[in-house]
Short mmCIF file of C-alpha atoms in Angstrom, two decimals:
data_model
loop_
_atom_site.label_atom_id
_atom_site.label_comp_id
_atom_site.label_asym_id
_atom_site.label_seq_id
_atom_site.Cartn_x
_atom_site.Cartn_y
_atom_site.Cartn_z
CA MET A 1 89.13 78.48 75.89
CA GLU A 2 92.57 77.29 74.82
CA ILE A 3 94.78 79.59 72.74
CA VAL A 4 95.93 77.83 69.55
CA SER A 5 97.93 80.71 68.07
CA GLU A 6 98.57 84.40 68.66
CA VAL A 7 100.24 87.16 66.63
CA ARG A 8 100.68 90.90 67.05
CA THR A 9 99.08 93.18 64.50
CA PHE A 10 98.42 96.95 64.57
CA GLY A 11 99.39 97.00 68.25
CA GLY A 12 96.76 94.44 69.16
CA ARG A 13 96.54 90.67 69.43
CA GLN A 14 95.08 88.33 66.79
CA ILE A 15 94.24 85.12 68.64
CA ARG A 16 92.88 81.77 67.49
CA LEU A 17 91.19 79.61 70.12
CA LYS A 18 89.44 76.29 70.56
CA HIS A 19 86.94 75.13 73.14
CA ARG A 20 84.38 72.47 73.83
CA SER A 21 80.89 73.74 73.03
CA SER A 22 78.11 72.30 75.16
CA THR A 23 75.56 73.92 72.83
CA LEU A 24 76.92 72.30 69.66
CA ASN A 25 78.23 69.10 71.31
CA CYS A 26 81.59 69.37 69.58
CA ASP A 27 84.92 71.17 69.65
CA MET A 28 84.89 74.61 68.06
CA GLN A 29 87.50 77.08 66.87
CA LEU A 30 87.19 80.85 66.64
CA SER A 31 89.30 83.95 66.16
CA VAL A 32 89.47 87.06 68.35
CA PHE A 33 91.18 90.37 67.67
CA LEU A 34 91.88 92.47 70.76
CA PRO A 35 92.80 96.10 70.00
CA PRO A 36 95.65 97.74 71.92
CA GLN A 37 93.16 99.55 74.17
CA ALA A 38 92.20 96.16 75.67
CA GLU A 39 95.53 96.13 77.51
CA HIS A 40 94.26 99.03 79.64
CA HIS A 41 90.48 98.65 79.91
CA LYS A 42 87.51 96.66 78.67
CA VAL A 43 86.43 97.25 75.07
CA PRO A 44 83.21 96.65 73.10
CA SER A 45 82.92 93.87 70.52
CA LEU A 46 81.79 93.35 66.95
CA TYR A 47 80.74 89.77 66.18
CA PHE A 48 81.35 88.88 62.53
CA LEU A 49 79.53 85.86 61.06
CA SER A 50 81.06 84.40 57.91
CA GLY A 51 79.39 82.82 54.88
CA LEU A 52 79.02 79.46 53.16
CA THR A 53 82.14 77.26 53.13
CA CYS A 54 84.04 79.69 55.37
CA THR A 55 85.70 79.24 58.76
CA ASP A 56 86.77 81.82 61.34
CA GLU A 57 89.98 82.41 59.36
CA ASN A 58 88.40 83.88 56.19
CA PHE A 59 87.46 87.19 57.75
CA SER A 60 90.46 87.40 60.05
CA THR A 61 92.96 86.95 57.18
CA LYS A 62 91.20 88.58 54.20
CA ALA A 63 89.03 91.49 55.36
CA GLY A 64 91.76 93.80 56.61
CA ALA A 65 89.61 94.80 59.57
CA GLN A 66 92.27 94.89 62.28
CA ARG A 67 93.81 98.26 61.34
CA VAL A 68 90.59 100.20 61.79
CA ALA A 69 89.39 98.10 64.74
CA ALA A 70 92.69 98.95 66.48
CA GLN A 71 92.17 102.67 65.84
CA LEU A 72 88.61 102.56 67.12
CA GLY A 73 89.23 100.28 70.10
CA ILE A 74 86.79 97.55 69.09
CA ALA A 75 87.37 93.81 69.54
CA LEU A 76 86.46 91.44 66.69
CA ILE A 77 84.86 88.11 67.61
CA ILE A 78 84.88 85.74 64.62
CA PRO A 79 83.22 82.32 65.10
CA ASP A 80 83.18 79.35 62.75
CA THR A 81 80.17 78.85 60.47
CA SER A 82 78.96 75.46 61.73
CA PRO A 83 79.68 72.66 64.18
CA ARG A 84 82.71 70.53 63.28
CA GLY A 85 84.05 67.06 63.95
CA ASP A 86 83.83 63.45 62.81
CA ASP A 87 80.58 62.91 64.74
CA VAL A 88 78.83 65.91 63.16
CA PRO A 89 76.50 64.94 60.27
CA ASP A 90 77.24 66.41 56.86
CA GLU A 91 76.20 66.28 53.21
CA ASP A 92 78.32 66.32 50.08
CA ARG A 93 77.34 69.83 49.01
CA TYR A 94 78.86 73.22 49.73
CA ASP A 95 75.65 74.97 50.77
CA PHE A 96 74.50 72.62 53.52
CA GLY A 97 75.99 70.83 56.53
CA LYS A 98 79.51 71.60 57.71
CA GLY A 99 80.45 75.13 56.79
CA ALA A 100 76.78 75.98 56.31
CA GLY A 101 75.05 76.06 59.70
CA PHE A 102 72.77 78.99 58.69
CA TYR A 103 72.88 80.35 62.26
CA LEU A 104 69.68 78.60 63.31
CA ASN A 105 68.61 75.96 65.83
CA ALA A 106 67.86 72.78 63.90
CA THR A 107 64.80 70.81 64.97
CA GLU A 108 65.09 67.82 62.64
CA ALA A 109 67.19 64.65 63.02
CA PRO A 110 70.08 64.10 62.59
CA TRP A 111 70.94 67.82 62.53
CA LYS A 112 69.42 68.95 65.83
CA GLN A 113 72.04 67.25 68.02
CA HIS A 114 74.77 69.61 66.80
CA TYR A 115 73.37 72.36 64.58
CA GLN A 116 72.33 74.92 67.23
CA MET A 117 74.32 77.85 65.89
CA TYR A 118 71.70 80.45 66.88
CA ASP A 119 72.05 79.63 70.58
CA TYR A 120 75.82 79.31 70.28
CA ILE A 121 76.22 82.81 68.79
CA LEU A 122 73.63 84.43 71.05
CA ASP A 123 74.52 82.88 74.42
CA GLU A 124 77.45 80.48 74.76
CA LEU A 125 80.02 82.36 72.69
CA PRO A 126 79.56 85.79 74.36
CA LYS A 127 79.65 84.25 77.83
CA SER A 128 82.83 82.36 76.97
CA VAL A 129 84.80 85.21 75.41
CA GLU A 130 83.63 87.84 77.88
CA ALA A 131 84.72 85.60 80.75
CA GLN A 132 88.23 85.24 79.27
CA PHE A 133 88.98 88.64 77.71
CA PRO A 134 88.57 92.30 78.75
CA LEU A 135 85.29 92.90 76.93
CA THR A 136 82.30 95.02 77.90
CA ASP A 137 78.72 93.86 77.34
CA GLN A 138 78.38 96.35 74.48
CA ARG A 139 78.11 94.31 71.28
CA SER A 140 77.24 94.77 67.63
CA ILE A 141 76.85 92.09 64.99
CA ALA A 142 77.76 91.84 61.30
CA GLY A 143 78.19 89.17 58.65
CA HIS A 144 78.67 88.23 55.01
CA SER A 145 76.26 86.27 52.78
CA MET A 146 74.93 83.40 54.95
CA GLY A 147 76.57 85.23 57.85
CA GLY A 148 74.79 88.43 56.81
CA HIS A 149 71.55 86.47 57.10
CA GLY A 150 72.64 85.32 60.56
CA ALA A 151 73.58 88.82 61.69
CA LEU A 152 70.28 90.29 60.53
CA VAL A 153 68.18 87.55 62.13
CA ILE A 154 70.03 87.42 65.45
CA GLY A 155 70.27 91.21 65.68
CA VAL A 156 66.63 91.89 64.81
CA ARG A 157 65.38 89.19 67.19
CA ASN A 158 67.56 90.39 70.08
CA PRO A 159 67.79 94.20 70.01
CA GLU A 160 68.60 94.30 73.72
CA ARG A 161 71.84 92.40 73.04
CA TYR A 162 73.25 94.39 70.09
CA GLN A 163 73.75 98.10 69.51
CA SER A 164 73.83 97.91 65.70
CA ILE A 165 73.65 95.44 62.82
CA SER A 166 75.36 95.29 59.43
CA ALA A 167 75.82 92.89 56.55
CA PHE A 168 77.72 92.43 53.33
CA SER A 169 75.69 90.78 50.55
CA PRO A 170 73.28 89.04 52.96
CA ILE A 171 70.75 86.34 52.19
CA THR A 172 67.90 88.64 53.17
CA HIS A 173 64.86 86.46 52.42
CA PRO A 174 65.97 82.79 52.82
CA THR A 175 62.44 81.40 52.85
CA GLN A 176 62.21 82.53 49.20
CA CYS A 177 65.57 81.51 47.73
CA PRO A 178 67.15 78.13 46.79
CA TRP A 179 69.88 78.22 49.44
CA GLY A 180 67.43 78.88 52.22
CA GLU A 181 64.67 76.60 51.01
CA TYR A 182 66.95 73.56 50.89
CA ALA A 183 68.69 74.26 54.20
CA PHE A 184 65.51 75.15 56.08
CA THR A 185 63.72 72.01 54.86
CA GLN A 186 66.51 69.81 56.20
CA TYR A 187 67.19 71.70 59.43
CA LEU A 188 63.64 72.83 60.33
CA GLY A 189 61.24 70.51 58.50
CA THR A 190 58.52 71.31 56.00
CA ASN A 191 56.43 73.73 58.10
CA ARG A 192 57.24 76.96 56.28
CA ASP A 193 55.70 79.06 59.05
CA ALA A 194 58.52 77.90 61.35
CA TRP A 195 61.05 79.14 58.80
CA LYS A 196 59.94 82.75 59.33
CA ASP A 197 61.78 82.86 62.66
CA TYR A 198 65.02 82.82 60.64
CA ASP A 199 64.09 85.20 57.82
CA ALA A 200 65.05 88.86 58.29
CA VAL A 201 62.40 90.12 55.88
CA GLU A 202 59.62 88.21 57.64
CA LEU A 203 60.88 89.22 61.10
CA ILE A 204 60.99 92.93 60.30
CA LYS A 205 57.64 92.69 58.55
CA ALA A 206 56.07 91.11 61.65
CA TYR A 207 57.84 92.93 64.49
CA GLY A 208 59.59 95.95 63.02
CA GLN A 209 63.14 96.81 64.02
CA VAL A 210 64.63 99.22 66.48
CA ARG A 211 68.39 98.90 65.99
CA PRO A 212 70.21 100.64 63.11
CA ILE A 213 71.03 98.39 60.17
CA ARG A 214 73.53 98.96 57.38
CA VAL A 215 73.69 96.64 54.35
CA ASP A 216 76.31 96.89 51.59
CA GLN A 217 75.56 95.07 48.34
CA GLY A 218 77.63 94.82 45.18
CA LEU A 219 75.71 95.09 41.92
CA ALA A 220 78.08 92.70 40.09
CA ASP A 221 77.33 89.95 42.61
CA ASN A 222 76.49 86.75 40.72
CA PHE A 223 74.14 85.64 43.54
CA LEU A 224 72.24 88.91 43.63
CA GLU A 225 68.95 88.09 41.91
CA GLU A 226 68.45 84.41 42.74
CA GLN A 227 69.74 84.18 46.31
CA LEU A 228 70.17 87.55 48.04
CA LYS A 229 67.07 89.62 47.17
CA PRO A 230 68.01 92.99 48.72
CA GLU A 231 64.91 94.53 47.15
CA ALA A 232 62.76 92.49 49.57
CA LEU A 233 64.68 93.89 52.53
CA GLN A 234 64.45 97.42 51.15
CA ALA A 235 60.69 97.00 50.83
CA VAL A 236 60.26 96.16 54.53
CA PHE A 237 62.60 99.01 55.50
CA ASP A 238 60.29 101.32 53.56
CA GLU A 239 57.14 99.79 55.07
CA THR A 240 58.28 99.90 58.69
CA ASP A 241 60.21 103.17 58.49
CA GLY A 242 62.89 101.67 60.74
CA PRO A 243 66.55 102.74 60.92
CA GLY A 244 67.80 100.63 58.02
CA ALA A 245 69.72 101.50 54.86
CA ILE A 246 71.01 99.49 51.89
CA TYR A 247 74.00 100.84 49.95
CA LEU A 248 74.43 99.55 46.40
CA HIS A 249 77.91 99.49 44.87
CA GLU A 250 78.41 99.37 41.12
CA GLY A 251 80.93 96.80 39.87
CA TYR A 252 81.53 94.95 43.16
CA ASP A 253 81.02 91.19 43.48
CA HIS A 254 80.44 88.72 46.34
CA SER A 255 84.08 88.27 47.30
CA TYR A 256 86.41 89.51 50.01
CA TYR A 257 87.65 92.16 47.58
CA PHE A 258 84.26 93.77 48.22
CA ILE A 259 84.39 93.25 51.99
CA SER A 260 87.90 94.66 52.32
CA SER A 261 86.87 97.71 50.28
CA LEU A 262 83.97 98.61 52.60
CA ILE A 263 85.01 97.19 55.98
CA GLU A 264 86.21 100.57 57.27
CA GLU A 265 82.80 102.14 56.58
CA GLN A 266 81.02 99.33 58.41
CA LEU A 267 83.38 99.43 61.40
CA ARG A 268 82.92 103.19 61.74
CA PHE A 269 79.15 102.69 61.47
CA HIS A 270 79.27 100.32 64.45
CA ALA A 271 81.70 102.52 66.40
CA HIS A 272 79.11 105.31 66.37
CA TYR A 273 76.79 103.10 68.46
CA LEU A 274 79.32 101.03 70.43
CA LEU A 275 81.40 103.95 71.67
#
């Protein structure tokens, strides 16, 4: 991985990198925050997956996570949201294609050549950053909106890889909302049974869940009813009696104002399991 930029903040290092991804068949950028403790010993990591239209820079510049991560001694690993480059197929809409990889492995042409974000987040990215930086193999995963969907799916499907899972305003039931239905049809085809592998509600319903999950949802979120459906996730939490909780926040919307207001609570939630 090649360092593109680096700045000091809260005693740690905020680094932007680029590398060639063999999984996505393109060049990728990402951001990494190393807390000051990483100068003396290996530290655990929180992977944060961003939402539609975002890059790695949205969370690193807007969430205000570095102060608390530095106090706790947790690294932040912040990937991009999709493959990038002139050779990567795209569509002229904000909720599909570049910036909207949905953290799945596409099976349909022309998307399958590049859109393998599930494997990238699960395998290639951890191997790459853990080979370059002083990181332990203790990881947790979080995300926002589409990234919240990704964090829930990847975390629930791979409990041996992550200590805890959290999400801000996640797309909880993508097989039953317009964003998910369009993206899954293009990326995965028309077999709706195959979609269930990337739906947190369906995964927990089928297999249960063993890792603790925290979800924060604003009640003034304009995507709440049509796209996010936290009530469906709450229903499977209740049915399976797993370690999951949804916190509802009056007056908060879908923006980074919401994320920055609750990021300390989520980081401390993960620190309980990572440390």
